[in-house]
Short mmCIF file of N, CA and C and ligand atoms in Angstrom, two decimals:
data_model
loop_
_atom_site.label_atom_id
_atom_site.label_comp_id
_atom_site.label_asym_id
_atom_site.label_seq_id
_atom_site.Cartn_x
_atom_site.Cartn_y
_atom_site.Cartn_z
N MET A 261 -46.07 14.72 -23.82
CA MET A 261 -46.34 15.86 -22.72
C MET A 261 -46.52 17.20 -23.50
N LYS A 262 -47.66 17.74 -23.21
CA LYS A 262 -48.00 19.10 -23.63
C LYS A 262 -47.88 20.13 -22.50
N ILE A 263 -47.51 21.24 -22.79
CA ILE A 263 -47.33 22.24 -21.77
C ILE A 263 -48.42 23.34 -21.93
N TRP A 264 -49.06 23.51 -20.89
CA TRP A 264 -50.17 24.57 -20.98
C TRP A 264 -49.53 25.84 -20.01
N ILE A 265 -49.74 26.89 -20.77
CA ILE A 265 -49.02 28.10 -20.12
C ILE A 265 -50.03 29.23 -19.89
N GLY A 266 -49.94 29.96 -18.86
CA GLY A 266 -50.86 31.16 -18.75
C GLY A 266 -50.22 32.24 -17.82
N CYS A 267 -50.60 33.43 -17.98
CA CYS A 267 -50.11 34.51 -17.16
C CYS A 267 -51.22 35.69 -16.94
N ASP A 268 -51.08 36.48 -16.13
CA ASP A 268 -51.88 37.76 -16.04
C ASP A 268 -50.91 38.92 -16.67
N HIS A 269 -51.38 40.17 -16.60
CA HIS A 269 -50.64 41.23 -17.27
C HIS A 269 -49.29 41.31 -16.72
N ALA A 270 -49.19 41.21 -15.35
CA ALA A 270 -47.84 41.24 -14.64
C ALA A 270 -46.79 40.35 -15.13
N GLY A 271 -47.40 39.05 -15.71
CA GLY A 271 -46.40 38.03 -15.91
C GLY A 271 -46.31 38.03 -17.47
N TYR A 272 -46.82 38.89 -18.36
CA TYR A 272 -46.92 38.62 -19.79
C TYR A 272 -45.47 38.68 -20.39
N ALA A 273 -44.56 39.64 -20.06
CA ALA A 273 -43.33 39.72 -20.66
C ALA A 273 -42.59 38.40 -20.34
N LEU A 274 -42.46 37.99 -19.14
CA LEU A 274 -41.77 36.88 -18.83
C LEU A 274 -42.40 35.53 -19.61
N LYS A 275 -43.68 35.46 -19.63
CA LYS A 275 -44.34 34.46 -20.37
C LYS A 275 -43.78 34.30 -21.88
N LEU A 276 -43.52 35.48 -22.46
CA LEU A 276 -43.19 35.54 -23.95
C LEU A 276 -41.79 34.81 -23.79
N GLU A 277 -41.00 35.10 -22.93
CA GLU A 277 -39.64 34.62 -22.89
C GLU A 277 -39.63 33.06 -22.66
N VAL A 278 -40.47 32.68 -21.83
CA VAL A 278 -40.66 31.27 -21.47
C VAL A 278 -41.11 30.52 -22.73
N LEU A 279 -42.28 31.01 -23.31
CA LEU A 279 -42.68 30.51 -24.50
C LEU A 279 -41.70 30.24 -25.72
N ALA A 280 -40.75 31.30 -25.88
CA ALA A 280 -39.73 31.21 -26.88
C ALA A 280 -38.75 30.12 -26.60
N MET A 281 -38.46 29.97 -25.31
CA MET A 281 -37.54 28.89 -25.02
C MET A 281 -38.13 27.73 -25.13
N LEU A 282 -39.50 27.44 -24.91
CA LEU A 282 -40.11 26.10 -24.97
C LEU A 282 -40.28 25.69 -26.52
N LEU A 283 -40.56 26.69 -27.29
CA LEU A 283 -40.80 26.46 -28.78
C LEU A 283 -39.44 26.04 -29.45
N GLU A 284 -38.38 26.79 -28.90
CA GLU A 284 -37.06 26.57 -29.53
C GLU A 284 -36.60 25.01 -29.17
N GLN A 285 -37.17 24.63 -27.99
CA GLN A 285 -36.81 23.22 -27.51
C GLN A 285 -37.87 22.22 -28.06
N ASN A 286 -38.73 22.67 -28.91
CA ASN A 286 -39.70 21.79 -29.65
C ASN A 286 -40.81 21.21 -28.68
N TYR A 287 -40.99 21.82 -27.63
CA TYR A 287 -42.11 21.40 -26.78
C TYR A 287 -43.51 21.76 -27.59
N THR A 288 -44.50 20.97 -27.23
CA THR A 288 -45.78 21.37 -27.72
C THR A 288 -46.44 22.26 -26.60
N VAL A 289 -46.76 23.37 -26.93
CA VAL A 289 -47.24 24.42 -26.00
C VAL A 289 -48.77 24.88 -26.37
N GLU A 290 -49.58 25.12 -25.38
CA GLU A 290 -50.78 25.93 -25.69
C GLU A 290 -50.82 27.02 -24.69
N ASP A 291 -50.96 28.20 -25.20
CA ASP A 291 -51.12 29.43 -24.43
C ASP A 291 -52.59 29.76 -24.07
N LEU A 292 -52.84 29.73 -22.95
CA LEU A 292 -54.25 30.07 -22.43
C LEU A 292 -54.57 31.49 -22.06
N GLY A 293 -53.61 32.33 -22.43
CA GLY A 293 -53.84 33.81 -22.11
C GLY A 293 -52.97 34.13 -20.91
N CYS A 294 -52.90 35.41 -20.70
CA CYS A 294 -53.58 36.58 -21.34
C CYS A 294 -52.78 37.03 -22.45
N ASP A 295 -53.37 38.12 -23.18
CA ASP A 295 -52.65 38.55 -24.34
C ASP A 295 -51.86 39.85 -23.95
N GLY A 296 -51.61 40.14 -22.69
CA GLY A 296 -50.91 41.29 -22.12
C GLY A 296 -51.79 42.41 -21.66
N SER A 297 -53.08 42.42 -21.97
CA SER A 297 -54.01 43.31 -21.42
C SER A 297 -54.34 42.78 -20.06
N ARG A 298 -55.04 43.69 -19.15
CA ARG A 298 -55.36 43.39 -17.75
C ARG A 298 -56.18 42.18 -17.70
N ALA A 299 -55.69 41.28 -16.75
CA ALA A 299 -56.35 40.05 -16.68
C ALA A 299 -56.55 39.65 -15.19
N ASP A 300 -57.48 38.78 -14.86
CA ASP A 300 -57.56 38.44 -13.39
C ASP A 300 -56.97 37.00 -13.35
N TYR A 301 -55.95 36.90 -12.46
CA TYR A 301 -55.12 35.73 -12.35
C TYR A 301 -55.92 34.38 -12.07
N PRO A 302 -57.01 34.47 -11.34
CA PRO A 302 -57.89 33.25 -11.06
C PRO A 302 -58.42 32.66 -12.24
N GLU A 303 -58.80 33.51 -13.22
CA GLU A 303 -59.39 33.07 -14.43
C GLU A 303 -58.44 32.18 -15.35
N ILE A 304 -57.11 32.59 -15.39
CA ILE A 304 -56.15 32.06 -15.95
C ILE A 304 -55.72 30.70 -15.34
N ALA A 305 -55.60 30.85 -14.07
CA ALA A 305 -55.26 29.75 -13.15
C ALA A 305 -56.16 28.56 -13.39
N ALA A 306 -57.51 28.91 -13.45
CA ALA A 306 -58.49 27.85 -13.60
C ALA A 306 -58.29 27.25 -14.78
N ALA A 307 -58.03 27.97 -16.07
CA ALA A 307 -58.00 27.48 -17.36
C ALA A 307 -56.68 26.44 -17.47
N VAL A 308 -55.61 26.82 -16.95
CA VAL A 308 -54.59 25.92 -16.99
C VAL A 308 -54.64 24.82 -16.19
N GLY A 309 -55.18 25.08 -15.00
CA GLY A 309 -55.41 23.96 -13.90
C GLY A 309 -56.34 22.95 -14.48
N LYS A 310 -57.50 23.24 -15.19
CA LYS A 310 -58.41 22.37 -15.62
C LYS A 310 -57.68 21.53 -16.71
N ALA A 311 -56.96 22.27 -17.59
CA ALA A 311 -56.25 21.49 -18.66
C ALA A 311 -55.24 20.50 -18.18
N VAL A 312 -54.47 20.78 -17.05
CA VAL A 312 -53.60 19.88 -16.64
C VAL A 312 -54.30 18.69 -15.90
N ALA A 313 -55.23 19.10 -15.15
CA ALA A 313 -55.91 18.09 -14.37
C ALA A 313 -56.60 17.01 -15.33
N ALA A 314 -57.01 17.52 -16.40
CA ALA A 314 -57.66 16.59 -17.42
C ALA A 314 -56.64 15.77 -18.16
N ASN A 315 -55.35 16.16 -18.01
CA ASN A 315 -54.39 15.45 -18.86
C ASN A 315 -53.23 15.11 -18.11
N PRO A 316 -53.21 14.06 -17.34
CA PRO A 316 -52.27 13.96 -16.31
C PRO A 316 -50.64 13.73 -16.88
N GLU A 317 -50.62 13.47 -18.06
CA GLU A 317 -49.15 13.46 -18.71
C GLU A 317 -48.73 14.87 -18.87
N ASP A 318 -49.38 15.89 -18.73
CA ASP A 318 -49.10 17.26 -19.18
C ASP A 318 -48.65 18.11 -18.02
N LYS A 319 -47.99 19.21 -18.23
CA LYS A 319 -47.50 20.14 -17.16
C LYS A 319 -47.97 21.52 -17.52
N GLY A 320 -48.01 22.49 -16.41
CA GLY A 320 -48.60 23.77 -16.61
C GLY A 320 -47.44 24.70 -16.00
N ILE A 321 -47.63 25.95 -16.64
CA ILE A 321 -46.72 26.95 -16.13
C ILE A 321 -47.69 28.24 -15.94
N LEU A 322 -47.53 28.87 -14.78
CA LEU A 322 -48.31 30.14 -14.50
C LEU A 322 -47.47 31.11 -14.01
N ILE A 323 -47.73 32.35 -14.54
CA ILE A 323 -46.82 33.45 -14.23
C ILE A 323 -47.78 34.62 -13.82
N CYS A 324 -47.51 35.21 -12.58
CA CYS A 324 -48.30 36.57 -12.37
C CYS A 324 -47.10 37.34 -11.70
N GLY A 325 -47.54 38.36 -10.93
CA GLY A 325 -46.51 39.34 -10.26
C GLY A 325 -45.55 38.74 -9.42
N THR A 326 -46.27 37.97 -8.47
CA THR A 326 -45.61 37.19 -7.36
C THR A 326 -45.49 35.71 -7.42
N GLY A 327 -46.49 35.18 -8.41
CA GLY A 327 -46.77 33.88 -8.50
C GLY A 327 -47.63 33.36 -7.41
N ILE A 328 -47.81 34.05 -6.44
CA ILE A 328 -48.55 33.53 -5.18
C ILE A 328 -50.13 33.51 -5.61
N GLY A 329 -50.80 34.46 -6.24
CA GLY A 329 -52.06 34.36 -6.65
C GLY A 329 -52.35 33.20 -7.53
N MET A 330 -51.46 32.99 -8.47
CA MET A 330 -51.57 32.04 -9.36
C MET A 330 -51.65 30.45 -8.70
N SER A 331 -50.70 30.40 -7.77
CA SER A 331 -50.60 29.05 -7.04
C SER A 331 -51.83 28.82 -6.09
N ILE A 332 -52.30 29.86 -5.37
CA ILE A 332 -53.30 29.77 -4.51
C ILE A 332 -54.56 29.26 -5.40
N ALA A 333 -54.76 30.06 -6.44
CA ALA A 333 -56.02 29.71 -7.32
C ALA A 333 -55.82 28.38 -8.04
N ALA A 334 -54.73 27.97 -8.67
CA ALA A 334 -54.59 26.76 -9.34
C ALA A 334 -54.70 25.58 -8.48
N ASN A 335 -54.33 25.57 -7.22
CA ASN A 335 -54.57 24.64 -6.26
C ASN A 335 -55.97 24.29 -5.81
N LYS A 336 -56.72 25.19 -6.20
CA LYS A 336 -58.31 24.86 -5.93
C LYS A 336 -58.85 23.84 -6.88
N VAL A 337 -58.23 23.58 -8.03
CA VAL A 337 -58.61 22.76 -9.07
C VAL A 337 -58.24 21.33 -8.64
N ARG A 338 -59.32 20.45 -8.40
CA ARG A 338 -58.87 19.00 -8.16
C ARG A 338 -57.92 18.46 -9.02
N GLY A 339 -56.83 17.74 -8.31
CA GLY A 339 -55.80 17.08 -9.31
C GLY A 339 -54.62 18.06 -9.66
N VAL A 340 -54.77 19.29 -9.31
CA VAL A 340 -53.54 20.24 -9.32
C VAL A 340 -52.67 20.18 -8.31
N ARG A 341 -51.45 20.04 -8.53
CA ARG A 341 -50.34 20.37 -7.42
C ARG A 341 -49.42 21.38 -8.00
N ALA A 342 -49.81 22.70 -7.57
CA ALA A 342 -49.11 23.73 -8.20
C ALA A 342 -48.04 24.31 -7.17
N ALA A 343 -46.81 24.44 -7.70
CA ALA A 343 -45.69 24.77 -6.79
C ALA A 343 -45.10 26.31 -7.13
N LEU A 344 -45.17 27.12 -6.14
CA LEU A 344 -44.46 28.29 -6.36
C LEU A 344 -43.15 28.24 -6.15
N CYS A 345 -42.31 28.63 -7.34
CA CYS A 345 -40.81 28.26 -7.06
C CYS A 345 -40.18 29.57 -7.57
N ALA A 346 -39.03 29.77 -6.62
CA ALA A 346 -38.27 30.90 -6.90
C ALA A 346 -36.69 30.44 -6.87
N ASP A 347 -36.51 29.33 -6.56
CA ASP A 347 -35.01 28.71 -6.44
C ASP A 347 -34.96 27.31 -7.13
N HIS A 348 -33.76 27.05 -7.43
CA HIS A 348 -33.45 25.84 -8.31
C HIS A 348 -33.81 24.33 -7.50
N PHE A 349 -33.50 24.47 -6.18
CA PHE A 349 -33.78 23.42 -5.22
C PHE A 349 -35.30 23.03 -5.21
N SER A 350 -36.11 24.14 -5.11
CA SER A 350 -37.50 23.94 -4.99
C SER A 350 -38.07 23.41 -6.32
N ALA A 351 -37.65 23.99 -7.42
CA ALA A 351 -38.19 23.45 -8.66
C ALA A 351 -37.85 21.94 -8.98
N LYS A 352 -36.70 21.53 -8.40
CA LYS A 352 -36.34 20.18 -8.58
C LYS A 352 -37.00 19.23 -7.57
N TYR A 353 -37.12 19.66 -6.38
CA TYR A 353 -37.68 18.78 -5.36
C TYR A 353 -39.24 18.74 -5.36
N THR A 354 -39.85 19.84 -5.94
CA THR A 354 -41.29 19.77 -5.96
C THR A 354 -41.75 18.74 -7.04
N ARG A 355 -40.88 18.39 -7.98
CA ARG A 355 -41.03 17.22 -8.96
C ARG A 355 -40.74 15.95 -8.28
N LEU A 356 -39.57 15.89 -7.69
CA LEU A 356 -39.10 14.49 -7.21
C LEU A 356 -40.09 14.10 -6.03
N HIS A 357 -40.51 15.02 -5.13
CA HIS A 357 -41.26 14.64 -3.97
C HIS A 357 -42.63 14.94 -3.98
N ASN A 358 -43.14 15.99 -4.56
CA ASN A 358 -44.52 16.31 -4.60
C ASN A 358 -45.29 15.99 -5.97
N ASP A 359 -44.49 15.46 -6.93
CA ASP A 359 -45.12 15.34 -8.29
C ASP A 359 -45.87 16.50 -8.68
N ALA A 360 -45.32 17.73 -8.45
CA ALA A 360 -46.09 19.00 -8.88
C ALA A 360 -46.35 18.92 -10.28
N ASN A 361 -47.48 19.25 -10.72
CA ASN A 361 -47.77 19.41 -12.21
C ASN A 361 -47.79 20.70 -12.79
N ILE A 362 -47.85 21.70 -11.86
CA ILE A 362 -47.82 23.17 -12.45
C ILE A 362 -46.70 23.89 -11.64
N ILE A 363 -45.83 24.60 -12.29
CA ILE A 363 -44.86 25.52 -11.61
C ILE A 363 -45.46 26.99 -11.85
N CYS A 364 -45.47 27.62 -10.62
CA CYS A 364 -45.85 29.10 -10.65
C CYS A 364 -44.62 30.01 -10.47
N MET A 365 -44.56 31.18 -11.00
CA MET A 365 -43.36 32.08 -10.75
C MET A 365 -43.76 33.39 -10.79
N GLY A 366 -43.04 34.27 -10.12
CA GLY A 366 -43.39 35.66 -10.08
C GLY A 366 -42.44 36.45 -11.01
N ALA A 367 -43.15 37.19 -11.84
CA ALA A 367 -42.35 37.96 -12.84
C ALA A 367 -41.74 39.09 -12.16
N ARG A 368 -42.27 39.67 -11.02
CA ARG A 368 -41.87 40.83 -10.29
C ARG A 368 -40.79 40.44 -9.26
N THR A 369 -40.57 39.13 -9.08
CA THR A 369 -39.72 38.67 -7.98
C THR A 369 -38.39 37.93 -8.62
N LEU A 370 -38.52 37.57 -9.81
CA LEU A 370 -37.52 36.66 -10.55
C LEU A 370 -36.89 37.26 -11.71
N GLY A 371 -35.59 37.03 -11.87
CA GLY A 371 -34.93 37.57 -13.24
C GLY A 371 -35.40 36.49 -14.20
N SER A 372 -35.39 36.81 -15.52
CA SER A 372 -35.88 35.91 -16.45
C SER A 372 -34.91 34.67 -16.68
N GLY A 373 -33.52 35.18 -16.41
CA GLY A 373 -32.53 33.93 -16.46
C GLY A 373 -32.89 32.79 -15.50
N VAL A 374 -33.14 33.26 -14.35
CA VAL A 374 -33.44 32.18 -13.21
C VAL A 374 -34.72 31.37 -13.60
N ALA A 375 -35.77 32.28 -14.08
CA ALA A 375 -37.09 31.78 -14.42
C ALA A 375 -37.00 30.62 -15.53
N LEU A 376 -36.17 30.90 -16.46
CA LEU A 376 -35.94 29.94 -17.60
C LEU A 376 -35.32 28.49 -17.06
N GLU A 377 -34.39 28.74 -16.08
CA GLU A 377 -33.73 27.66 -15.75
C GLU A 377 -34.49 26.88 -14.70
N LEU A 378 -35.50 27.52 -14.01
CA LEU A 378 -36.52 26.86 -13.16
C LEU A 378 -37.42 25.96 -14.06
N VAL A 379 -37.97 26.58 -15.18
CA VAL A 379 -38.81 25.80 -16.04
C VAL A 379 -38.14 24.65 -16.58
N ASP A 380 -36.94 24.65 -17.03
CA ASP A 380 -36.09 23.62 -17.55
C ASP A 380 -36.11 22.55 -16.68
N LEU A 381 -35.72 22.83 -15.35
CA LEU A 381 -35.45 21.82 -14.31
C LEU A 381 -36.75 21.28 -13.91
N PHE A 382 -37.84 21.93 -13.77
CA PHE A 382 -39.04 21.48 -13.56
C PHE A 382 -39.56 20.43 -14.56
N LEU A 383 -39.32 20.70 -15.87
CA LEU A 383 -39.94 19.99 -16.94
C LEU A 383 -39.09 18.69 -17.07
N ASN A 384 -37.79 18.74 -16.65
CA ASN A 384 -36.88 17.55 -16.85
C ASN A 384 -36.59 16.69 -15.49
N THR A 385 -37.30 16.92 -14.55
CA THR A 385 -37.13 16.15 -13.25
C THR A 385 -38.26 15.26 -13.06
N PRO A 386 -38.01 14.07 -13.05
CA PRO A 386 -39.15 13.07 -12.76
C PRO A 386 -39.64 13.02 -11.31
N PHE A 387 -40.83 12.25 -11.18
CA PHE A 387 -41.25 12.13 -9.84
C PHE A 387 -40.50 10.94 -9.28
N GLU A 388 -40.01 10.91 -8.02
CA GLU A 388 -39.23 9.90 -7.52
C GLU A 388 -39.97 8.75 -7.11
N GLY A 389 -41.39 8.97 -6.73
CA GLY A 389 -42.23 7.84 -6.34
C GLY A 389 -41.83 7.20 -4.93
N GLY A 390 -41.91 6.05 -4.84
CA GLY A 390 -41.42 5.32 -3.48
C GLY A 390 -42.32 5.81 -2.42
N ARG A 391 -41.78 6.31 -1.34
CA ARG A 391 -42.39 6.89 -0.15
C ARG A 391 -43.09 8.12 -0.33
N HIS A 392 -42.91 8.67 -1.66
CA HIS A 392 -43.54 9.87 -1.77
C HIS A 392 -44.99 9.70 -2.35
N GLU A 393 -45.10 8.52 -2.95
CA GLU A 393 -46.51 8.04 -3.54
C GLU A 393 -47.53 8.15 -2.49
N LYS A 394 -47.27 7.70 -1.30
CA LYS A 394 -48.22 7.73 -0.20
C LYS A 394 -48.68 9.16 0.16
N ARG A 395 -47.63 10.05 0.19
CA ARG A 395 -48.00 11.44 0.65
C ARG A 395 -48.72 12.07 -0.45
N VAL A 396 -48.54 11.83 -1.69
CA VAL A 396 -49.19 12.47 -2.75
C VAL A 396 -50.66 11.93 -2.73
N ALA A 397 -50.75 10.62 -2.45
CA ALA A 397 -52.02 10.05 -2.28
C ALA A 397 -52.88 10.67 -1.25
N MET A 398 -52.16 11.06 -0.09
CA MET A 398 -52.87 11.68 1.01
C MET A 398 -53.38 13.08 0.64
N ILE A 399 -52.76 13.80 -0.19
CA ILE A 399 -53.15 15.05 -0.68
C ILE A 399 -54.41 14.82 -1.66
N GLN A 400 -54.36 13.85 -2.48
CA GLN A 400 -55.53 13.51 -3.25
C GLN A 400 -56.71 13.19 -2.36
N ASP A 401 -56.50 12.36 -1.25
CA ASP A 401 -57.49 12.11 -0.37
C ASP A 401 -58.16 13.29 0.30
N MET A 402 -57.35 14.19 0.66
CA MET A 402 -57.81 15.54 1.15
C MET A 402 -58.84 16.32 0.28
N GLU A 403 -58.48 16.12 -1.07
CA GLU A 403 -59.40 16.69 -2.00
C GLU A 403 -60.76 16.26 -2.01
N ASN A 404 -60.76 14.87 -1.61
CA ASN A 404 -62.20 14.28 -1.54
C ASN A 404 -62.89 14.52 -0.18
N HIS A 405 -62.19 15.08 0.79
CA HIS A 405 -62.91 15.19 2.12
C HIS A 405 -63.08 16.64 2.59
N PHE A 406 -62.25 17.59 2.06
CA PHE A 406 -62.65 18.96 2.56
C PHE A 406 -63.01 19.85 1.58
C1 RB5 B 73 -51.50 42.03 -10.36
O1 RB5 B 73 -51.21 43.42 -10.02
C2 RB5 B 73 -50.85 41.06 -9.23
O2 RB5 B 73 -51.78 41.24 -8.03
C3 RB5 B 73 -50.84 39.68 -9.61
O3 RB5 B 73 -50.10 39.66 -10.60
C4 RB5 B 73 -50.21 38.68 -8.65
O4 RB5 B 73 -48.99 39.17 -8.14
C5 RB5 B 73 -51.09 38.10 -7.74
O5 RB5 B 73 -50.75 37.22 -6.86
#
């Protein structure tokens, strides 16, 4: 599994902390920007979204001020299930039930201690499958119809 990560200017400092943790844990990570200068979050969300959609074993991490813009934009990419998470329960259950493939976080709404734990939980929780398979398939079906 490779981790694709991106942020806008508001998320840059938190991204550096997340990156440091992932590298320390020996994850393979690719940073798709930004470099700290002003950036438009839809552009970064599209880059990470396309990478994750093209590589189903991979996961993505997107950080902006609130995490909201990143999640709205990333979910426009077919195959992306991006979840905005601000609490441990959501980070765990969006993997168990939604098979989310991207976690979005707000650097202006979360402390970095919580954010790092959310990433850890997200990356280490498997999809539960079973009755949730059908619901995820329904979302995929929507992508083909609307
Ligand atoms: C940038 O100022 C801010 O709008 C962005 O980081 C994000 O919060 C958007 O949803």
